[in-house]
Tab-separated table of C-alpha atoms and ligand atoms in Angstrom:
chain	number	residue	atom	x	y	z
A	1	MET	CA	55.454	-171.780	-158.654
A	2	ARG	CA	52.840	-170.764	-156.095
A	3	GLN	CA	53.912	-171.747	-152.606
A	4	LEU	CA	51.473	-173.438	-150.326
A	5	THR	CA	50.211	-173.383	-146.771
A	6	LEU	CA	49.373	-176.788	-145.365
A	7	THR	CA	47.448	-177.072	-142.103
A	8	VAL	CA	47.111	-180.270	-140.114
A	9	ILE	CA	44.220	-180.354	-137.647
A	10	GLY	CA	45.205	-182.984	-135.119
A	11	GLY	CA	48.849	-182.159	-135.862
A	12	GLY	CA	49.894	-183.472	-132.423
A	13	SER	CA	49.157	-187.021	-133.587
A	14	THR	CA	52.085	-189.416	-133.349
A	15	TYR	CA	51.405	-190.150	-137.041
A	16	THR	CA	52.444	-186.610	-138.045
A	17	PRO	CA	56.188	-187.353	-138.590
A	18	GLU	CA	55.145	-189.845	-141.265
A	19	LEU	CA	53.137	-187.156	-143.024
A	20	VAL	CA	55.972	-184.662	-142.738
A	21	GLU	CA	58.396	-187.153	-144.261
A	22	GLY	CA	56.201	-187.187	-147.398
A	23	VAL	CA	55.931	-183.396	-147.459
A	24	ILE	CA	59.716	-183.056	-147.271
A	25	LYS	CA	60.315	-185.660	-150.013
A	26	ASN	CA	57.941	-183.878	-152.363
A	27	PHE	CA	59.052	-180.317	-151.666
A	28	GLU	CA	60.324	-179.698	-155.218
A	29	VAL	CA	56.984	-180.533	-156.850
A	30	PHE	CA	54.659	-179.669	-153.986
A	31	PRO	CA	56.240	-176.566	-152.455
A	32	VAL	CA	54.871	-176.106	-148.963
A	33	LYS	CA	56.062	-172.750	-147.672
A	34	GLU	CA	54.325	-173.023	-144.324
A	35	LEU	CA	53.328	-176.080	-142.358
A	36	ARG	CA	50.888	-175.410	-139.535
A	37	LEU	CA	50.296	-178.092	-136.937
A	38	MET	CA	47.242	-177.470	-134.779
A	39	ASP	CA	46.159	-179.567	-131.813
A	40	ILE	CA	44.118	-179.082	-128.651
A	41	ASP	CA	46.692	-181.095	-126.671
A	42	GLU	CA	49.523	-178.602	-126.306
A	43	GLU	CA	51.909	-181.004	-124.614
A	44	LYS	CA	51.678	-183.588	-127.383
A	45	LEU	CA	51.817	-180.868	-130.015
A	46	ASN	CA	55.094	-179.593	-128.607
A	47	ILE	CA	56.664	-183.053	-128.444
A	48	VAL	CA	55.590	-184.026	-131.968
A	49	GLY	CA	56.293	-180.494	-133.209
A	50	GLY	CA	59.803	-180.676	-131.745
A	51	LEU	CA	60.602	-183.755	-133.817
A	52	VAL	CA	59.013	-182.191	-136.914
A	53	LYS	CA	61.176	-179.100	-136.429
A	54	ARG	CA	64.319	-181.241	-136.311
A	55	MET	CA	63.182	-183.206	-139.382
A	56	LEU	CA	62.711	-179.970	-141.341
A	57	GLU	CA	66.054	-178.571	-140.188
A	58	SER	CA	68.017	-181.659	-141.111
A	59	SER	CA	66.400	-181.918	-144.530
A	60	ASN	CA	67.222	-178.307	-145.347
A	61	VAL	CA	63.873	-177.487	-146.915
A	62	PRO	CA	62.723	-173.885	-146.406
A	63	ILE	CA	59.391	-174.818	-144.809
A	64	LYS	CA	58.254	-172.534	-142.009
A	65	LEU	CA	56.701	-174.430	-139.105
A	66	LEU	CA	53.891	-173.089	-136.946
A	67	LEU	CA	52.623	-174.941	-133.884
A	68	THR	CA	49.364	-173.657	-132.486
A	69	ILE	CA	46.390	-174.579	-130.345
A	70	ASP	CA	44.325	-171.887	-132.050
A	71	ARG	CA	42.340	-173.398	-134.895
A	72	LYS	CA	41.512	-170.057	-136.443
A	73	ILE	CA	45.163	-169.069	-136.708
A	74	ALA	CA	45.928	-172.479	-138.194
A	75	LEU	CA	43.230	-172.254	-140.849
A	76	ASN	CA	43.572	-168.646	-141.912
A	77	GLY	CA	44.423	-168.613	-145.630
A	78	ALA	CA	45.372	-172.307	-145.806
A	79	ASP	CA	45.534	-174.004	-149.220
A	80	PHE	CA	45.238	-177.560	-147.954
A	81	VAL	CA	43.877	-178.795	-144.638
A	82	ILE	CA	44.414	-182.338	-143.440
A	83	SER	CA	42.171	-183.492	-140.632
A	84	GLN	CA	43.278	-186.386	-138.450
A	85	ILE	CA	41.491	-185.787	-135.168
A	86	ARG	CA	40.204	-188.257	-132.613
A	87	VAL	CA	37.412	-186.723	-130.550
A	88	GLY	CA	37.766	-187.893	-126.950
A	89	GLY	CA	41.245	-189.271	-127.621
A	90	ILE	CA	42.272	-192.905	-127.285
A	91	LYS	CA	40.263	-193.167	-124.089
A	92	ALA	CA	37.093	-192.762	-126.168
A	93	ARG	CA	38.364	-195.275	-128.713
A	94	ILE	CA	38.818	-197.841	-125.955
A	95	ARG	CA	35.280	-197.165	-124.765
A	96	ASP	CA	34.024	-197.650	-128.343
A	97	GLU	CA	35.768	-201.004	-128.414
A	98	ARG	CA	34.609	-202.116	-124.954
A	99	ILE	CA	30.928	-201.110	-124.711
A	100	PRO	CA	29.712	-203.241	-127.673
A	101	LEU	CA	31.358	-206.334	-126.206
A	102	GLU	CA	29.070	-206.077	-123.160
A	103	PHE	CA	26.157	-206.569	-125.579
A	104	GLY	CA	27.671	-209.425	-127.543
A	105	VAL	CA	28.634	-207.130	-130.405
A	106	ILE	CA	32.049	-206.581	-132.066
A	107	GLY	CA	33.853	-203.493	-130.785
A	108	GLN	CA	35.907	-201.654	-133.426
A	109	GLU	CA	36.855	-198.006	-133.850
A	110	THR	CA	35.383	-197.589	-137.362
A	111	THR	CA	33.132	-200.583	-137.924
A	112	GLY	CA	29.805	-201.417	-136.265
A	113	ALA	CA	28.726	-199.944	-132.943
A	114	GLY	CA	32.182	-198.549	-132.084
A	115	GLY	CA	32.412	-196.688	-135.378
A	116	PHE	CA	28.868	-195.439	-134.805
A	117	ALA	CA	29.773	-193.950	-131.403
A	118	ASN	CA	32.909	-192.457	-132.909
A	119	ALA	CA	30.843	-190.865	-135.702
A	120	LEU	CA	28.323	-189.321	-133.281
A	121	ARG	CA	31.160	-187.648	-131.355
A	122	THR	CA	33.173	-186.637	-134.376
A	123	ILE	CA	30.674	-185.302	-136.924
A	124	PRO	CA	29.652	-182.155	-134.978
A	125	VAL	CA	33.297	-181.257	-134.328
A	126	MET	CA	34.228	-181.764	-137.980
A	127	LEU	CA	31.277	-179.628	-139.083
A	128	ASP	CA	32.513	-176.889	-136.739
A	129	ILE	CA	35.965	-177.115	-138.280
A	130	ALA	CA	34.316	-176.932	-141.708
A	131	LYS	CA	32.531	-173.720	-140.672
A	132	ASP	CA	35.900	-172.199	-139.789
A	133	ILE	CA	37.334	-173.301	-143.130
A	134	GLU	CA	34.367	-171.729	-144.942
A	135	LYS	CA	35.134	-168.435	-143.183
A	136	LEU	CA	38.921	-168.413	-143.079
A	137	SER	CA	40.140	-170.407	-146.071
A	138	ASN	CA	37.136	-170.999	-148.267
A	139	ASN	CA	39.232	-172.066	-151.218
A	140	ALA	CA	41.121	-174.717	-149.268
A	141	TRP	CA	40.882	-178.442	-149.954
A	142	LEU	CA	40.082	-180.526	-146.923
A	143	ILE	CA	41.654	-183.982	-146.960
A	144	ASN	CA	39.844	-185.997	-144.352
A	145	PHE	CA	41.524	-188.882	-142.566
A	146	THR	CA	39.413	-188.490	-139.462
A	147	ASN	CA	37.676	-191.753	-138.686
A	148	PRO	CA	35.242	-193.181	-139.457
A	149	SER	CA	36.579	-191.576	-142.615
A	150	GLY	CA	33.786	-192.429	-145.077
A	151	ILE	CA	30.994	-191.417	-142.695
A	152	VAL	CA	32.696	-188.196	-141.613
A	153	THR	CA	33.386	-187.333	-145.266
A	154	GLU	CA	29.729	-187.858	-146.092
A	155	ALA	CA	28.705	-185.495	-143.272
A	156	LEU	CA	31.142	-182.861	-144.541
A	157	LEU	CA	30.038	-183.162	-148.165
A	158	ARG	CA	26.342	-183.098	-147.323
A	159	TYR	CA	26.330	-180.457	-144.593
A	160	SER	CA	29.135	-178.032	-145.473
A	161	LYS	CA	30.431	-176.234	-148.546
A	162	VAL	CA	34.043	-177.183	-147.969
A	163	LYS	CA	35.821	-178.931	-150.830
A	164	THR	CA	36.357	-182.236	-149.072
A	165	ILE	CA	37.918	-185.506	-150.193
A	166	GLY	CA	37.977	-188.504	-147.853
A	167	LEU	CA	41.084	-190.605	-147.710
A	168	CYS	CA	42.229	-193.924	-146.333
A	169	ASN	CA	45.471	-195.854	-146.663
A	170	VAL	CA	43.802	-199.181	-147.540
A	171	PRO	CA	43.740	-198.573	-151.339
A	172	ILE	CA	47.397	-197.527	-151.531
A	173	ASN	CA	48.366	-200.520	-149.402
A	174	PHE	CA	46.607	-202.789	-151.906
A	175	LEU	CA	48.641	-201.147	-154.675
A	176	TYR	CA	51.901	-201.779	-152.821
A	177	ARG	CA	50.963	-205.356	-152.052
A	178	PHE	CA	50.119	-206.192	-155.673
A	179	ALA	CA	53.043	-204.222	-157.132
A	180	SER	CA	55.499	-206.114	-154.974
A	181	ILE	CA	53.974	-209.484	-155.959
A	182	LEU	CA	54.324	-208.554	-159.646
A	183	GLY	CA	57.629	-206.721	-159.318
A	184	VAL	CA	56.248	-203.553	-160.940
A	185	ASP	CA	55.769	-199.938	-159.900
A	186	ILE	CA	52.472	-198.982	-158.237
A	187	LYS	CA	51.919	-196.501	-161.089
A	188	ASP	CA	51.581	-199.473	-163.475
A	189	ILE	CA	48.605	-200.859	-161.601
A	190	TYR	CA	44.944	-200.005	-161.963
A	191	LEU	CA	42.392	-201.430	-159.554
A	192	ASP	CA	38.751	-202.018	-160.358
A	193	TYR	CA	37.800	-201.196	-156.775
A	194	VAL	CA	34.301	-200.681	-155.362
A	195	GLY	CA	32.560	-200.088	-152.073
A	196	LEU	CA	32.684	-197.867	-149.043
A	197	ASN	CA	35.502	-196.923	-146.726
A	198	HIS	CA	36.534	-200.058	-144.798
A	199	LEU	CA	33.928	-202.040	-146.799
A	200	SER	CA	35.405	-202.484	-150.239
A	201	TRP	CA	36.488	-205.113	-152.743
A	202	VAL	CA	39.142	-205.280	-155.441
A	203	ARG	CA	37.229	-206.797	-158.331
A	204	LYS	CA	40.007	-206.757	-160.930
A	205	ILE	CA	43.691	-205.916	-161.020
A	206	TYR	CA	45.359	-204.614	-164.174
A	207	SER	CA	49.101	-204.238	-164.655
A	208	LYS	CA	50.111	-202.111	-167.637
A	209	GLY	CA	46.640	-202.735	-168.994
A	210	ASN	CA	46.691	-206.532	-168.639
A	211	ASP	CA	44.230	-208.329	-166.405
A	212	VAL	CA	46.425	-210.012	-163.767
A	213	THR	CA	43.638	-210.792	-161.280
A	214	ASN	CA	43.976	-214.562	-161.503
A	215	GLU	CA	47.750	-214.399	-161.180
A	216	ILE	CA	47.439	-212.272	-158.033
A	217	LEU	CA	44.662	-214.431	-156.576
A	218	GLU	CA	46.843	-217.485	-157.113
A	219	LYS	CA	49.867	-215.803	-155.524
A	220	ILE	CA	48.163	-214.398	-152.439
A	221	LYS	CA	46.573	-217.731	-151.536
A	222	GLY	CA	49.656	-218.660	-149.549
A	223	ASN	CA	49.146	-215.676	-147.221
A	224	LEU	CA	45.514	-216.437	-146.482
A	225	SER	CA	43.968	-218.639	-143.856
A	226	GLN	CA	41.890	-221.591	-145.042
A	227	LYS	CA	38.687	-219.634	-144.337
A	228	GLU	CA	39.861	-216.530	-146.157
A	229	ARG	CA	40.811	-218.673	-149.116
A	230	GLU	CA	37.257	-220.004	-149.253
A	231	ILE	CA	35.877	-216.461	-149.344
A	232	VAL	CA	38.246	-215.362	-152.082
A	233	LYS	CA	37.466	-218.522	-154.072
A	234	SER	CA	33.735	-217.866	-153.762
A	235	ILE	CA	33.776	-214.261	-154.895
A	236	ASP	CA	36.934	-214.030	-157.067
A	237	MET	CA	37.607	-210.653	-155.474
A	238	ILE	CA	39.987	-209.460	-152.798
A	239	PRO	CA	38.157	-208.103	-149.763
A	240	ASN	CA	39.282	-205.138	-147.673
A	241	GLY	CA	40.745	-206.424	-144.387
A	242	TYR	CA	37.879	-204.780	-142.497
A	243	LEU	CA	35.437	-207.219	-144.139
A	244	HIS	CA	36.870	-209.736	-141.761
A	245	TYR	CA	34.473	-208.322	-139.182
A	246	TYR	CA	31.536	-209.346	-141.381
A	247	TYR	CA	32.741	-212.566	-142.955
A	248	PHE	CA	34.114	-213.945	-139.667
A	249	LYS	CA	31.808	-212.160	-137.264
A	250	ASP	CA	31.494	-214.950	-134.684
A	251	GLU	CA	35.193	-215.794	-134.597
A	252	VAL	CA	36.198	-212.139	-134.292
A	253	LEU	CA	33.726	-211.600	-131.465
A	254	GLU	CA	35.076	-214.608	-129.568
A	255	THR	CA	38.666	-213.435	-130.059
A	256	GLN	CA	37.802	-209.934	-128.875
A	257	LYS	CA	35.962	-211.258	-125.831
A	258	SER	CA	38.885	-213.394	-124.788
A	259	SER	CA	41.575	-210.777	-125.482
A	260	GLU	CA	43.051	-209.047	-122.516
A	261	LYS	CA	43.499	-205.768	-124.392
A	262	THR	CA	41.632	-203.987	-127.141
A	263	ARG	CA	43.540	-202.478	-130.067
A	264	GLY	CA	43.040	-199.040	-128.469
A	265	GLU	CA	44.689	-200.211	-125.276
A	266	ILE	CA	47.663	-201.499	-127.266
A	267	VAL	CA	47.800	-198.251	-129.253
A	268	LEU	CA	47.857	-196.289	-125.983
A	269	GLU	CA	51.036	-198.104	-124.964
A	270	VAL	CA	52.618	-197.685	-128.403
A	271	GLU	CA	51.769	-193.969	-128.261
A	272	GLU	CA	53.422	-193.495	-124.885
A	273	LYS	CA	56.608	-195.124	-126.133
A	274	LEU	CA	56.532	-193.122	-129.352
A	275	LEU	CA	56.160	-189.843	-127.497
A	276	GLU	CA	59.127	-190.741	-125.277
A	277	ARG	CA	61.118	-191.526	-128.406
A	278	TYR	CA	60.086	-188.247	-130.054
A	279	LYS	CA	61.414	-186.301	-127.053
A	280	ASP	CA	64.940	-187.492	-127.878
A	281	GLU	CA	66.685	-184.395	-129.260
A	282	SER	CA	69.014	-186.524	-131.362
A	283	LEU	CA	66.099	-188.052	-133.270
A	284	ARG	CA	65.772	-186.247	-136.607
A	285	GLU	CA	63.636	-188.616	-138.668
A	286	LYS	CA	60.529	-190.771	-138.400
A	287	PRO	CA	61.465	-193.641	-136.067
A	288	VAL	CA	60.912	-197.284	-137.063
A	289	GLU	CA	58.663	-197.774	-134.030
A	290	LEU	CA	55.953	-195.802	-135.863
A	291	SER	CA	55.417	-198.832	-138.104
A	292	GLN	CA	53.631	-200.479	-135.151
A	293	ARG	CA	50.668	-198.245	-135.971
A	294	GLY	CA	48.237	-199.071	-138.777
A	295	GLY	CA	48.800	-195.987	-140.928
A	296	ALA	CA	51.390	-197.291	-143.384
A	297	HIS	CA	51.670	-195.138	-146.542
A	298	TYR	CA	49.087	-192.651	-145.294
A	299	SER	CA	51.549	-189.855	-145.961
A	300	GLU	CA	52.045	-190.934	-149.548
A	301	ALA	CA	48.297	-191.203	-150.074
A	302	ALA	CA	47.845	-187.646	-148.763
A	303	VAL	CA	50.729	-186.066	-150.642
A	304	GLU	CA	49.894	-187.785	-153.943
A	305	LEU	CA	46.314	-186.567	-153.643
A	306	MET	CA	47.343	-182.979	-152.868
A	307	LYS	CA	49.952	-183.051	-155.632
A	308	SER	CA	47.406	-184.133	-158.231
A	309	ILE	CA	45.065	-181.336	-157.203
A	310	TYR	CA	47.845	-178.756	-157.153
A	311	LEU	CA	49.425	-179.874	-160.440
A	312	ASP	CA	46.082	-180.718	-162.077
A	313	ARG	CA	47.528	-184.129	-162.970
A	314	LYS	CA	44.218	-185.830	-163.826
A	315	ASP	CA	45.496	-189.198	-162.680
A	316	ILE	CA	43.460	-191.921	-161.016
A	317	GLN	CA	43.378	-192.427	-157.250
A	318	ILE	CA	40.936	-194.224	-155.001
A	319	VAL	CA	39.271	-191.783	-152.621
A	320	ASN	CA	35.981	-191.091	-150.863
A	321	VAL	CA	33.584	-188.873	-152.811
A	322	ILE	CA	29.870	-188.372	-153.377
A	323	ASN	CA	28.661	-191.327	-155.440
A	324	ASN	CA	26.797	-189.341	-158.053
A	325	GLY	CA	25.944	-192.460	-160.024
A	326	SER	CA	29.377	-194.099	-159.931
A	327	ILE	CA	27.910	-197.197	-158.259
A	328	ILE	CA	24.421	-197.597	-159.647
A	329	ASP	CA	23.165	-199.615	-156.674
A	330	LEU	CA	23.920	-196.922	-154.094
A	331	PRO	CA	22.231	-193.591	-153.375
A	332	ASP	CA	23.542	-190.692	-155.436
A	333	ASN	CA	24.165	-188.530	-152.379
A	334	GLY	CA	26.100	-191.188	-150.439
A	335	VAL	CA	29.881	-191.223	-150.155
A	336	VAL	CA	31.649	-194.155	-151.825
A	337	GLU	CA	35.281	-195.254	-152.065
A	338	VAL	CA	36.046	-195.643	-155.765
A	339	PRO	CA	38.692	-194.781	-158.377
A	340	CYS	CA	38.469	-191.087	-159.237
A	341	ILE	CA	40.157	-188.734	-161.672
A	342	ILE	CA	42.084	-186.253	-159.538
A	343	GLY	CA	42.827	-182.794	-160.849
A	344	GLY	CA	42.580	-179.126	-160.012
A	345	ASN	CA	38.807	-179.471	-159.767
A	346	GLY	CA	39.058	-182.265	-157.188
A	347	ALA	CA	37.967	-185.890	-157.463
A	348	THR	CA	35.589	-187.053	-160.203
A	349	PRO	CA	34.389	-190.622	-159.680
A	350	ILE	CA	34.714	-193.088	-162.513
A	351	SER	CA	31.625	-195.076	-163.422
A	352	MET	CA	31.913	-198.435	-161.646
A	353	GLY	CA	28.553	-199.838	-162.731
A	354	ARG	CA	26.609	-202.361	-160.659
A	355	LEU	CA	27.732	-204.324	-157.648
A	356	GLU	CA	27.692	-208.086	-157.945
A	357	PRO	CA	24.759	-209.692	-156.093
A	358	TYR	CA	27.061	-211.187	-153.464
A	359	ILE	CA	28.426	-207.811	-152.390
A	360	ARG	CA	25.466	-205.591	-153.220
A	361	GLY	CA	23.166	-206.196	-150.265
A	362	LEU	CA	25.844	-205.771	-147.609
A	363	THR	CA	27.117	-202.566	-149.210
A	364	GLN	CA	23.629	-201.100	-149.481
A	365	THR	CA	22.764	-201.988	-145.900
A	366	VAL	CA	25.957	-200.468	-144.526
A	367	LYS	CA	25.479	-197.364	-146.709
A	368	TYR	CA	21.981	-196.807	-145.280
A	369	TYR	CA	23.354	-197.387	-141.772
A	370	GLU	CA	25.982	-194.717	-142.517
A	371	GLN	CA	23.420	-192.248	-143.818
A	372	LEU	CA	21.190	-192.733	-140.782
A	373	THR	CA	24.233	-192.268	-138.554
A	374	VAL	CA	25.208	-189.012	-140.278
A	375	GLU	CA	21.677	-187.641	-140.060
A	376	SER	CA	21.257	-188.657	-136.442
A	377	ALA	CA	24.622	-187.083	-135.500
A	378	VAL	CA	23.728	-183.828	-137.228
A	379	GLU	CA	20.127	-183.599	-136.041
A	380	GLY	CA	20.565	-185.210	-132.605
A	381	ASP	CA	17.807	-187.560	-133.692
A	382	ILE	CA	17.534	-190.500	-131.326
A	383	LYS	CA	15.116	-192.382	-133.563
A	384	LYS	CA	17.522	-192.316	-136.498
A	385	ALA	CA	20.332	-193.387	-134.164
A	386	ARG	CA	18.267	-196.390	-133.141
A	387	GLN	CA	17.424	-197.166	-136.770
A	388	ALA	CA	21.100	-196.969	-137.725
A	389	LEU	CA	22.064	-199.578	-135.144
A	390	LEU	CA	19.045	-201.739	-135.950
A	391	VAL	CA	20.014	-202.071	-139.609
A	392	HIS	CA	23.730	-202.584	-139.026
A	393	PRO	CA	24.611	-206.216	-139.793
A	394	LEU	CA	27.021	-206.383	-136.849
A	395	VAL	CA	24.588	-204.916	-134.310
A	396	GLY	CA	20.867	-205.569	-134.805
A	397	ALA	CA	17.773	-205.436	-132.670
A	398	LYS	CA	18.884	-207.530	-129.719
A	399	ALA	CA	21.762	-205.273	-128.695
A	400	VAL	CA	19.642	-202.164	-129.239
A	401	ALA	CA	16.810	-203.587	-127.132
A	402	GLU	CA	19.237	-204.507	-124.394
A	403	GLY	CA	20.368	-200.899	-124.125
A	404	LEU	CA	23.497	-200.619	-126.281
A	405	LEU	CA	22.458	-197.217	-127.622
A	406	GLU	CA	21.694	-195.876	-124.140
A	407	LYS	CA	25.090	-196.996	-122.917
A	408	ILE	CA	26.836	-195.420	-125.905
A	409	LEU	CA	25.025	-192.118	-125.367
A	410	GLU	CA	25.591	-192.129	-121.621
A	411	GLY	CA	29.278	-193.040	-121.982
A	412	ASN	CA	29.833	-190.250	-124.502
A	413	LYS	CA	27.534	-187.682	-122.900
A	414	GLU	CA	30.145	-184.923	-122.691
A	415	PHE	CA	30.689	-185.143	-126.468
A	416	LEU	CA	27.058	-185.412	-127.529
A	417	PRO	CA	25.304	-182.131	-126.752
A	418	GLN	CA	23.085	-182.687	-129.794
A	419	PHE	CA	21.339	-185.576	-128.009
A	420	PHE	CA	21.167	-184.076	-124.542
A	421	ARG	CA	20.541	-180.401	-125.068
A	422	ARG	CA	16.752	-180.463	-125.466
A	423	GLN	CA	14.822	-182.258	-122.743
A	424	GLY	CA	17.833	-183.101	-120.610
A	425	ILE	CA	18.049	-186.555	-122.126
A	426	CYS	CA	15.909	-187.631	-125.000
A	427	ILE	CA	16.308	-191.410	-125.081
B	501	G6P	C1	44.367	-198.307	-140.950
B	501	G6P	C2	43.000	-197.751	-141.237
B	501	G6P	C3	42.793	-196.450	-140.510
B	501	G6P	C4	43.037	-196.650	-139.030
B	501	G6P	C5	44.371	-197.318	-138.770
B	501	G6P	C6	44.383	-197.773	-137.326
B	501	G6P	O1	45.318	-197.443	-141.432
B	501	G6P	O2	42.813	-197.547	-142.603
B	501	G6P	O3	41.486	-195.986	-140.697
B	501	G6P	O4	43.011	-195.403	-138.376
B	501	G6P	O5	44.566	-198.459	-139.573
B	501	G6P	O6	45.673	-197.964	-136.885
B	501	G6P	P1	45.945	-198.062	-135.311
B	501	G6P	O7	47.424	-198.205	-135.197
B	501	G6P	O8	45.414	-196.771	-134.719
B	501	G6P	O9	45.176	-199.243	-134.828
């Protein structure tokens, strides 16, 4: 069996022990011979890497560990690359969450104006990483978790040659939720799932081939608020949790405005505690405290995807790929999150047909926002940036006119050379 080199860009993330747990569990079928963790933050890398080293030792798997701050060393000859970077760190995430609030707009790290700012910072860095992969490991598969995952994946697939698949833990979490309601294995479930990353709907649920959608809808009612129940009753579909920001826009904005801390500020505290915990030499496994982060099952999603590519399993997983006609109502060159056949040739989207009228318009609008965002990030095009925010249903003209875009660009100046390099500033 060919042994593999797995590189994690952003390997100093506190999430990494979760990923490593999955790699260890799957060693027999997915034989990683070398695990390379790369990060620009050497201190964090060494703390997280220390725990990873102990995890590998205590599990007795012969995986060689390399910790490095040199991206080129990390990528050289890799078979799989996982990217989980956060350009500007949590400080930038907090800024993404705070600036929109000043303009009466929801602040979120992947959705709306916050996700837009995140994308502008992140896309050029990811395209740089892709250039290195093209040179140093041109046969590698890039599994992208870097947020906003769908938008970043679209940039990579449109502007680089790297074999990229975008991934998110939302689909696998749906599988776990439904499997536990039905008391079956997640492998028995198939989801008729459509949309974009963090903007998707489960239209139908099948268990061992039987349509169990109504049974699930009935059973989840108890966990929903009155308002959520109304939504589900109206559309007979289960919305991705991130649709909350659209369906309950006003309520979410009010809650955010009155909250003392943003999610990023809470995450910062969780991170500090986690890093302290990771320093403990007696800790040899992923600590329970990690479950306070939102990445549940992300390791399983990543390993299952890599396994299916490596073993050419041709099974079905929900990932982010170029649409290519899978959803008729969306542009062919846009990235969508849909069920795909996963094998040695990557992810082939299944035909999902048309979107129902009550989800079509929102999905199209957000897709065009995403495409404008990608193009503006790549080209440093201020006009497209403005257009992106103008069309976004959570932003709109008022915030743009009041200077939201200027504030985003100014606040992120050090990460946005593409907008500032020409005439000083080109607003
Ligand atoms: C979910 C989302 C990810 C996001 C994470 C945030 O897993 O799918 O895209 O990164 O939640 O979790 P956090 O603990 O950083 O708020």
